[in-house]
Short mmCIF file of C-alpha atoms in Angstrom, two decimals:
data_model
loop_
_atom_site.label_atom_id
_atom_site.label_comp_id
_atom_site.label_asym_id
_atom_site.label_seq_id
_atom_site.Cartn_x
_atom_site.Cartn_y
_atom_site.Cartn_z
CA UNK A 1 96.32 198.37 93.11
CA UNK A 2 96.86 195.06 94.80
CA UNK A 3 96.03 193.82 98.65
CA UNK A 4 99.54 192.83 99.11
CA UNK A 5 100.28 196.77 97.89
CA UNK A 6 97.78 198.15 100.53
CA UNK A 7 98.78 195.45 103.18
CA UNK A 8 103.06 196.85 102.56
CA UNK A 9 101.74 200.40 103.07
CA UNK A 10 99.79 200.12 106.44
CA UNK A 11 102.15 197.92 108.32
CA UNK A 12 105.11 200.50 109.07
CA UNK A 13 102.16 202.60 110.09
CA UNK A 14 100.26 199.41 112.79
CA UNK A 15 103.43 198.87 113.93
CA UNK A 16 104.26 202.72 114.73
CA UNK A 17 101.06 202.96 116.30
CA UNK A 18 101.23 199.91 118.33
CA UNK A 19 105.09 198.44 118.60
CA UNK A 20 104.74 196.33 121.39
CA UNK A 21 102.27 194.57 119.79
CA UNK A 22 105.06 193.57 117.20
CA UNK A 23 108.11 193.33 118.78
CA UNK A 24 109.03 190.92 121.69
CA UNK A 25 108.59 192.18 125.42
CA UNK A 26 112.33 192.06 125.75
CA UNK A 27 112.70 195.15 124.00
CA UNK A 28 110.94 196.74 126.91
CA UNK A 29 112.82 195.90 129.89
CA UNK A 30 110.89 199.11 132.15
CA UNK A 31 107.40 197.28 130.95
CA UNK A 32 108.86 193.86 131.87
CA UNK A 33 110.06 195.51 135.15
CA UNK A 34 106.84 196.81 136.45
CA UNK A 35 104.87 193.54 135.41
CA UNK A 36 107.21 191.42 137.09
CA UNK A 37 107.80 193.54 140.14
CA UNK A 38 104.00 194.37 140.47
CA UNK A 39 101.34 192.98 138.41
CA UNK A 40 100.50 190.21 141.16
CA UNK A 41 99.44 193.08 143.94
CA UNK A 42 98.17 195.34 141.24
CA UNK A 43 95.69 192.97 139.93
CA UNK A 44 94.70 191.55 143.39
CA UNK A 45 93.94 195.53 144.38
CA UNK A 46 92.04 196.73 141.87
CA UNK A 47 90.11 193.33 141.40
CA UNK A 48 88.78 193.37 145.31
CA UNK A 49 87.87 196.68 144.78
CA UNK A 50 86.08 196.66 141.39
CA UNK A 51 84.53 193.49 142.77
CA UNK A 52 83.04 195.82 145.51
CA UNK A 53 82.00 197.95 143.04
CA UNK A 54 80.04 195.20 141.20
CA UNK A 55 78.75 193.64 144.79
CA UNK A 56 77.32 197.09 145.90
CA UNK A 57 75.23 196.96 142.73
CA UNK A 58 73.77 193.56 143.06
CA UNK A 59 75.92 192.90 140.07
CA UNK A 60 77.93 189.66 139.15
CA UNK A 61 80.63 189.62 136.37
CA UNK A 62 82.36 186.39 135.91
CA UNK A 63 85.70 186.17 136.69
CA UNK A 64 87.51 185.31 133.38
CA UNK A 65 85.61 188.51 132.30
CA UNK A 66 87.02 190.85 134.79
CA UNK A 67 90.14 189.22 134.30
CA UNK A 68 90.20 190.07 130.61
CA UNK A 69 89.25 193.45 131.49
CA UNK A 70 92.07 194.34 134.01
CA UNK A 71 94.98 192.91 131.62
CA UNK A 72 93.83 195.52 129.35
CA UNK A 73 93.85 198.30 131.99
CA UNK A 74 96.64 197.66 133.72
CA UNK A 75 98.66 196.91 130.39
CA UNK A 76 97.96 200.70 129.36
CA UNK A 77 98.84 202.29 132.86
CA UNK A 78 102.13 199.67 132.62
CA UNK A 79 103.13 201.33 129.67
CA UNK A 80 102.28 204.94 130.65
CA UNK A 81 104.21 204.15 133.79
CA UNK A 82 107.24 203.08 131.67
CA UNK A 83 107.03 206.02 129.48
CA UNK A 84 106.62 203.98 126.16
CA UNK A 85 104.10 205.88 123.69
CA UNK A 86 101.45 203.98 121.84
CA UNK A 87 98.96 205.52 119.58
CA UNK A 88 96.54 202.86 119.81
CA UNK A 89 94.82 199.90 121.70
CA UNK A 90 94.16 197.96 119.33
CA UNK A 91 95.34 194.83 118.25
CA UNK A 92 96.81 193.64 114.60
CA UNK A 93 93.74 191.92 113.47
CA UNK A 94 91.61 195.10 114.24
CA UNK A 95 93.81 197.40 112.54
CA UNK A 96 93.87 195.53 109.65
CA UNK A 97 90.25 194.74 109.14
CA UNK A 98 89.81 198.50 109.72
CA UNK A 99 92.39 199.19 107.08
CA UNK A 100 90.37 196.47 104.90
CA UNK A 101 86.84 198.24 105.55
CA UNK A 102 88.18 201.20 104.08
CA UNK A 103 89.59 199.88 101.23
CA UNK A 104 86.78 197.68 100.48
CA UNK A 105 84.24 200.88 100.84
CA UNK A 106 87.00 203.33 98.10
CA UNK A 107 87.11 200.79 95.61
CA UNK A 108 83.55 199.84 95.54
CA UNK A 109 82.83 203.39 95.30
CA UNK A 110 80.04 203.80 97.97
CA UNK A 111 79.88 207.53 98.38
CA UNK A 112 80.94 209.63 101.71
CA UNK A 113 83.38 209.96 104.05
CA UNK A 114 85.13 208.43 107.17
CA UNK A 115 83.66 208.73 110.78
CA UNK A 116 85.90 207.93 113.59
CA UNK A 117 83.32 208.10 116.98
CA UNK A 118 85.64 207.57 120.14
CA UNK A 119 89.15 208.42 119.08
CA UNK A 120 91.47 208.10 122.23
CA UNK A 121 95.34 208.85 120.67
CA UNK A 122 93.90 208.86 117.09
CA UNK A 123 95.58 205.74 115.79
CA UNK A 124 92.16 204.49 113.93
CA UNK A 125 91.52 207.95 112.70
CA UNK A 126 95.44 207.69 111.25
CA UNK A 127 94.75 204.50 109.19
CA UNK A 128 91.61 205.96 107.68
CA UNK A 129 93.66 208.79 106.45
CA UNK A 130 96.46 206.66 105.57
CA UNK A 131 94.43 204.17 103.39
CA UNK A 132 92.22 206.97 101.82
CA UNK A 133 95.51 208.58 100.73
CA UNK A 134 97.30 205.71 99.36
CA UNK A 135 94.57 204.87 97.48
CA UNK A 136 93.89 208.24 96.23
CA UNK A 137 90.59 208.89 97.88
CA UNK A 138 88.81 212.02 98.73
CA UNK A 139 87.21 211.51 101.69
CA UNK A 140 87.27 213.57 104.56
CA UNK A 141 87.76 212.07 108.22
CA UNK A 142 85.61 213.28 110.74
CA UNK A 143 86.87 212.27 114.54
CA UNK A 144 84.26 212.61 117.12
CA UNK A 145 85.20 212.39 120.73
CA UNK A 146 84.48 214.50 124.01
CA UNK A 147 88.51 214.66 124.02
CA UNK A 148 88.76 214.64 127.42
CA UNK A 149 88.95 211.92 130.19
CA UNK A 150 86.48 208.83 130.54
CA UNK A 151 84.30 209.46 133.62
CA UNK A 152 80.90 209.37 134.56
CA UNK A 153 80.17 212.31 132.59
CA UNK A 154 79.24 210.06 129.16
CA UNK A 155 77.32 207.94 131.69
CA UNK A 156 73.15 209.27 132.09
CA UNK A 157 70.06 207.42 133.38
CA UNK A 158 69.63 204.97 130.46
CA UNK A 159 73.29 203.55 130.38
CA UNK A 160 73.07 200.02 132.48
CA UNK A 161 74.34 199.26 135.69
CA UNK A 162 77.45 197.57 134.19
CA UNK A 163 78.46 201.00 131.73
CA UNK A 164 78.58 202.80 135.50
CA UNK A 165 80.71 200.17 137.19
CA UNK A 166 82.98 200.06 134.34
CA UNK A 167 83.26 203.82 134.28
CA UNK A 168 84.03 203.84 138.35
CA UNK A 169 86.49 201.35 137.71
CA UNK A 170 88.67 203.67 135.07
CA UNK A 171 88.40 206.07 138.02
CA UNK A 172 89.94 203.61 140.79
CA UNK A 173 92.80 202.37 137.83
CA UNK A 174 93.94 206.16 137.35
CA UNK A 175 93.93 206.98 141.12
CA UNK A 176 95.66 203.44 141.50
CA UNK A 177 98.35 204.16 139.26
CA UNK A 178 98.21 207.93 139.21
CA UNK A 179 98.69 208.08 135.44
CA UNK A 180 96.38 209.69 132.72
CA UNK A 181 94.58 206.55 132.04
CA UNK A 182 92.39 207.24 128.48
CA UNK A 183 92.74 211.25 128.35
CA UNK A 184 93.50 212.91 125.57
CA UNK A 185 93.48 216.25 123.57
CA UNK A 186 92.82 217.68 119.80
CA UNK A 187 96.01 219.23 120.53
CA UNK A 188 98.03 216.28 121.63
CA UNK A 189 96.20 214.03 118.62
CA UNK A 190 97.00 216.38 115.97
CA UNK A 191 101.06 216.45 117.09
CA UNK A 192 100.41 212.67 116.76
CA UNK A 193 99.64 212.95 112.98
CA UNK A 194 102.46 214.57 112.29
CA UNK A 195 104.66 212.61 114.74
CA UNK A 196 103.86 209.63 112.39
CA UNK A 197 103.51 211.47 109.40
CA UNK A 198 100.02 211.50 108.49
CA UNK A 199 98.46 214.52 106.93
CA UNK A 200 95.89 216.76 108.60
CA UNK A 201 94.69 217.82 105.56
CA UNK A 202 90.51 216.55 105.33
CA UNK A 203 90.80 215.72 109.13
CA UNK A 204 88.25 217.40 111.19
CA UNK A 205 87.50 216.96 114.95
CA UNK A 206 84.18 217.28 116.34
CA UNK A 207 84.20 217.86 119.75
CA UNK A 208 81.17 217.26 122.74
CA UNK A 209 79.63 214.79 125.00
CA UNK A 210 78.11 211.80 122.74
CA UNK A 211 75.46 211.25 125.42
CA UNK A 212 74.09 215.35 124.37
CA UNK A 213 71.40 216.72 122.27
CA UNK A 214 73.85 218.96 121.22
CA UNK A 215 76.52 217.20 119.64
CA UNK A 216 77.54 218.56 116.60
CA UNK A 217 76.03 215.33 114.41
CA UNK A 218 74.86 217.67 111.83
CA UNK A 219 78.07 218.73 110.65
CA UNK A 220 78.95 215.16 109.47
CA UNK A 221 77.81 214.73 106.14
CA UNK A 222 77.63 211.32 104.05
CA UNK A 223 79.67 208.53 105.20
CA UNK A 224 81.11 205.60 103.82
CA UNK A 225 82.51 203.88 106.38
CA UNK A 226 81.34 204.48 110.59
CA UNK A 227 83.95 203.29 113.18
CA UNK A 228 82.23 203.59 116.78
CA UNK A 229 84.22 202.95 120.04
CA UNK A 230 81.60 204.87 122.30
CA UNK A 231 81.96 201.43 124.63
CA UNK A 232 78.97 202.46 126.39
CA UNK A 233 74.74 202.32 125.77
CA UNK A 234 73.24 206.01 125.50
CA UNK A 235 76.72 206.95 123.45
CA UNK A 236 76.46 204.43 120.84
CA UNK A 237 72.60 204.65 120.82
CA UNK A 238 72.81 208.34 120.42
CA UNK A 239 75.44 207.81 117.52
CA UNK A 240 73.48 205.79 115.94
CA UNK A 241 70.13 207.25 115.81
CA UNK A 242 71.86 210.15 114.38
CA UNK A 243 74.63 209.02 111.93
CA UNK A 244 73.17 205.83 110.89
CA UNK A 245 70.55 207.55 108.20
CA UNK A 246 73.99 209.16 106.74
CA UNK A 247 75.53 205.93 105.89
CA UNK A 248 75.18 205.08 102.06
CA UNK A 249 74.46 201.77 100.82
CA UNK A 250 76.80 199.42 100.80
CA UNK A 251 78.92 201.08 103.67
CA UNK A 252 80.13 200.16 106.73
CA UNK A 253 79.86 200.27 110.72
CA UNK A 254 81.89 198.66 112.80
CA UNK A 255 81.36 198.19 116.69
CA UNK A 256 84.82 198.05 118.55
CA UNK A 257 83.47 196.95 121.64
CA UNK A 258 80.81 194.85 120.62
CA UNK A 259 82.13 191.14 121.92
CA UNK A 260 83.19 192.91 125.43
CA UNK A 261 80.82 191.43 127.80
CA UNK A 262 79.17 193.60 130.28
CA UNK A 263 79.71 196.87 128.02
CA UNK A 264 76.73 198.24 126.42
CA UNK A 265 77.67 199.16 123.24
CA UNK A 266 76.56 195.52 121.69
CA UNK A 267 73.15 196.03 123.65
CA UNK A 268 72.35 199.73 122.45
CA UNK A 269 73.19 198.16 118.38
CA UNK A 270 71.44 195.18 118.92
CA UNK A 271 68.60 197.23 120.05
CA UNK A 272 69.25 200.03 116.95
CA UNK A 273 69.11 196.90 114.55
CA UNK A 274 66.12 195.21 115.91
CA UNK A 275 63.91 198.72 115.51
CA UNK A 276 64.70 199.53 112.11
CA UNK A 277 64.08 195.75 111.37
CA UNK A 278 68.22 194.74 110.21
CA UNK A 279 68.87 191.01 111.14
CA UNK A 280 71.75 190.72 108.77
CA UNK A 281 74.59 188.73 110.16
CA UNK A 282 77.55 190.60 111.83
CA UNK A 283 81.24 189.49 110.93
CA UNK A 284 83.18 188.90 113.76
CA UNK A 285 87.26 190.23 113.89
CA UNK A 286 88.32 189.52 117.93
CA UNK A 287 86.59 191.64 120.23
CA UNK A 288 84.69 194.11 116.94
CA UNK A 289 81.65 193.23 114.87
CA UNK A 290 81.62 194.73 111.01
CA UNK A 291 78.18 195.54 110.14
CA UNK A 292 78.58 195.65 106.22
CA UNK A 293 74.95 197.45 105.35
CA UNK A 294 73.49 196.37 101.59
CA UNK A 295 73.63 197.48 98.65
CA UNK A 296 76.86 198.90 96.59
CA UNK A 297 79.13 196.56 95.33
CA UNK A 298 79.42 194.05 97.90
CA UNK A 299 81.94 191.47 95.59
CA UNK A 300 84.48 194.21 96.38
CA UNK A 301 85.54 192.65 99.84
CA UNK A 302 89.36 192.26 99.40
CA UNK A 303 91.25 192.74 102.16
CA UNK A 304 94.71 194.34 102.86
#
């Protein structure tokens, strides 16, 4: 089966997940509306405020970092505020190296399953299902998540000053705005599967705080392929320490957030890496870093 094949089968699906990432603003005029009639104040609000919050720690973020930062929150409250459903964040050139990263990993035939750590709406858990199906794989995809709301309960002692502030700022943009900001629900992402048509079937959700001793790591078996968005230190840390011995040779990780300065998800794998002695290079797609670990068949890297 061909990349062009793979690449005609998961656009309909990015493009479900994410439409306004396809289609031109004008098809939105509510979104258009509350950009144009408040973006300006919006931004100024929250940015004296999270600025406060980075002052009172003896913290300094540069401002075309915070800037990047608050076009991506205030682009998700826009759109909750305009009642126009997206699935996922992310942006084309994610979703398709994800999509690629699972292809490459099925037709090299490195052994286990998907792991989707940080799942928000479930769009990157839906295009791991959709590629292993279309390419008539077995795998099963495991979503881990505290499916819940983003506060300063996946935050302990060892996350950085910066994971906190970034935290307390989520809090000001959904008291701002008064909108849901990154909740979300097994419930709500299983009626999202079907919503786009994406079977259930092999999908399992593992639910708990990443930052515990008790998450349910152990009931993730082999994987192939390990997607984590955990955005912050002790989360990804903890991930790794405990699903990084289950990835097979030749598989995958990929760090969503690992390019976003002043999160600590690139610290806490940087840190992983350096103790079990891995200075491989990391490919860079935007704002993710693919960690493609050795062995398998690693001439199979076609893409979708």
């Amino acid at each position: 089966m061909t990349s062009t094949s793979l690449s005609a089968h998961v656009e309909p699906l990015f493009r479900r997940l994410s439409p306004i990432r396809y289609r031109s603003p004008l098809r939105y005029p509510r979104l258009v509306g509350q950009v144009l009639w408040r973006k300006r104040r919006d931004q100024a609000v929250l940015s004296a405020k999270i600025q406060a919050l980075i002052a009172a720690q003896g913290r300094d973020l540069a401002p075309e970092v915070l800037d990047t930062y608050l076009e991506s929150m205030l682009l998700l409250h826009y759109l909750q505020l305009s009642n126009i459903k997206v699935y996922s964040m992310l942006k084309p050139e994610l979703m398709d190296s994800l999509a690629s990263e699972c292809a490459r990993v099925l037709r090299a035939g490195v052994p286990g399953d998907f792991v989707d750590v940080g799942v928000w709406k479930g769009g990157s858990s839906m295009i791991m299902k959709s590629v292993n199906d279309y390419l008539g794989g077995t795998r099963r995809i495991s979503c881990l998540d505290i499916y819940d709301t983003m506060d300063l309960q996946v935050i302990d002692a060892e996350d950085p000053v910066d994971d906190r502030i970034i935290v307390s700022a989520l809090d000001l943009a959904r008291e701002h705005f008064g909108t849901e900001g990154v909740r979300t629900s097994i419930a709500e992402i299983r009626q999202n599967f079907r919503e786009l048509g994406v079977g259930l079937d092999g999908v399992e959700f593992l639910r708990g705080n990443l930052i515990s001793p008790d998450f349910p790591f152990d009931r993730v078996g082999e994987i192939a392929l390990l997607r984590i968005d955990c955005d912050f230190y002790t989360a990804t840390k903890n991930t790794l320490a405990r699903l990084y011995p289950k990835v097979q040779p030749g598989g995958t990780i990929i760090f969503d957030d690992y390019y976003l300065e002043g999160f600590g998800e690139a610290r806490a794998a940087d840190e992983f890496r350096a103790e079990i002695g891995d200075d491989s290079p990391l490919l860079r797609v935007g704002q993710s870093a693919v960690w493609r670990l050795p062995g398998g068949d690693q001439a199979s890297t076609s893409s979708t």
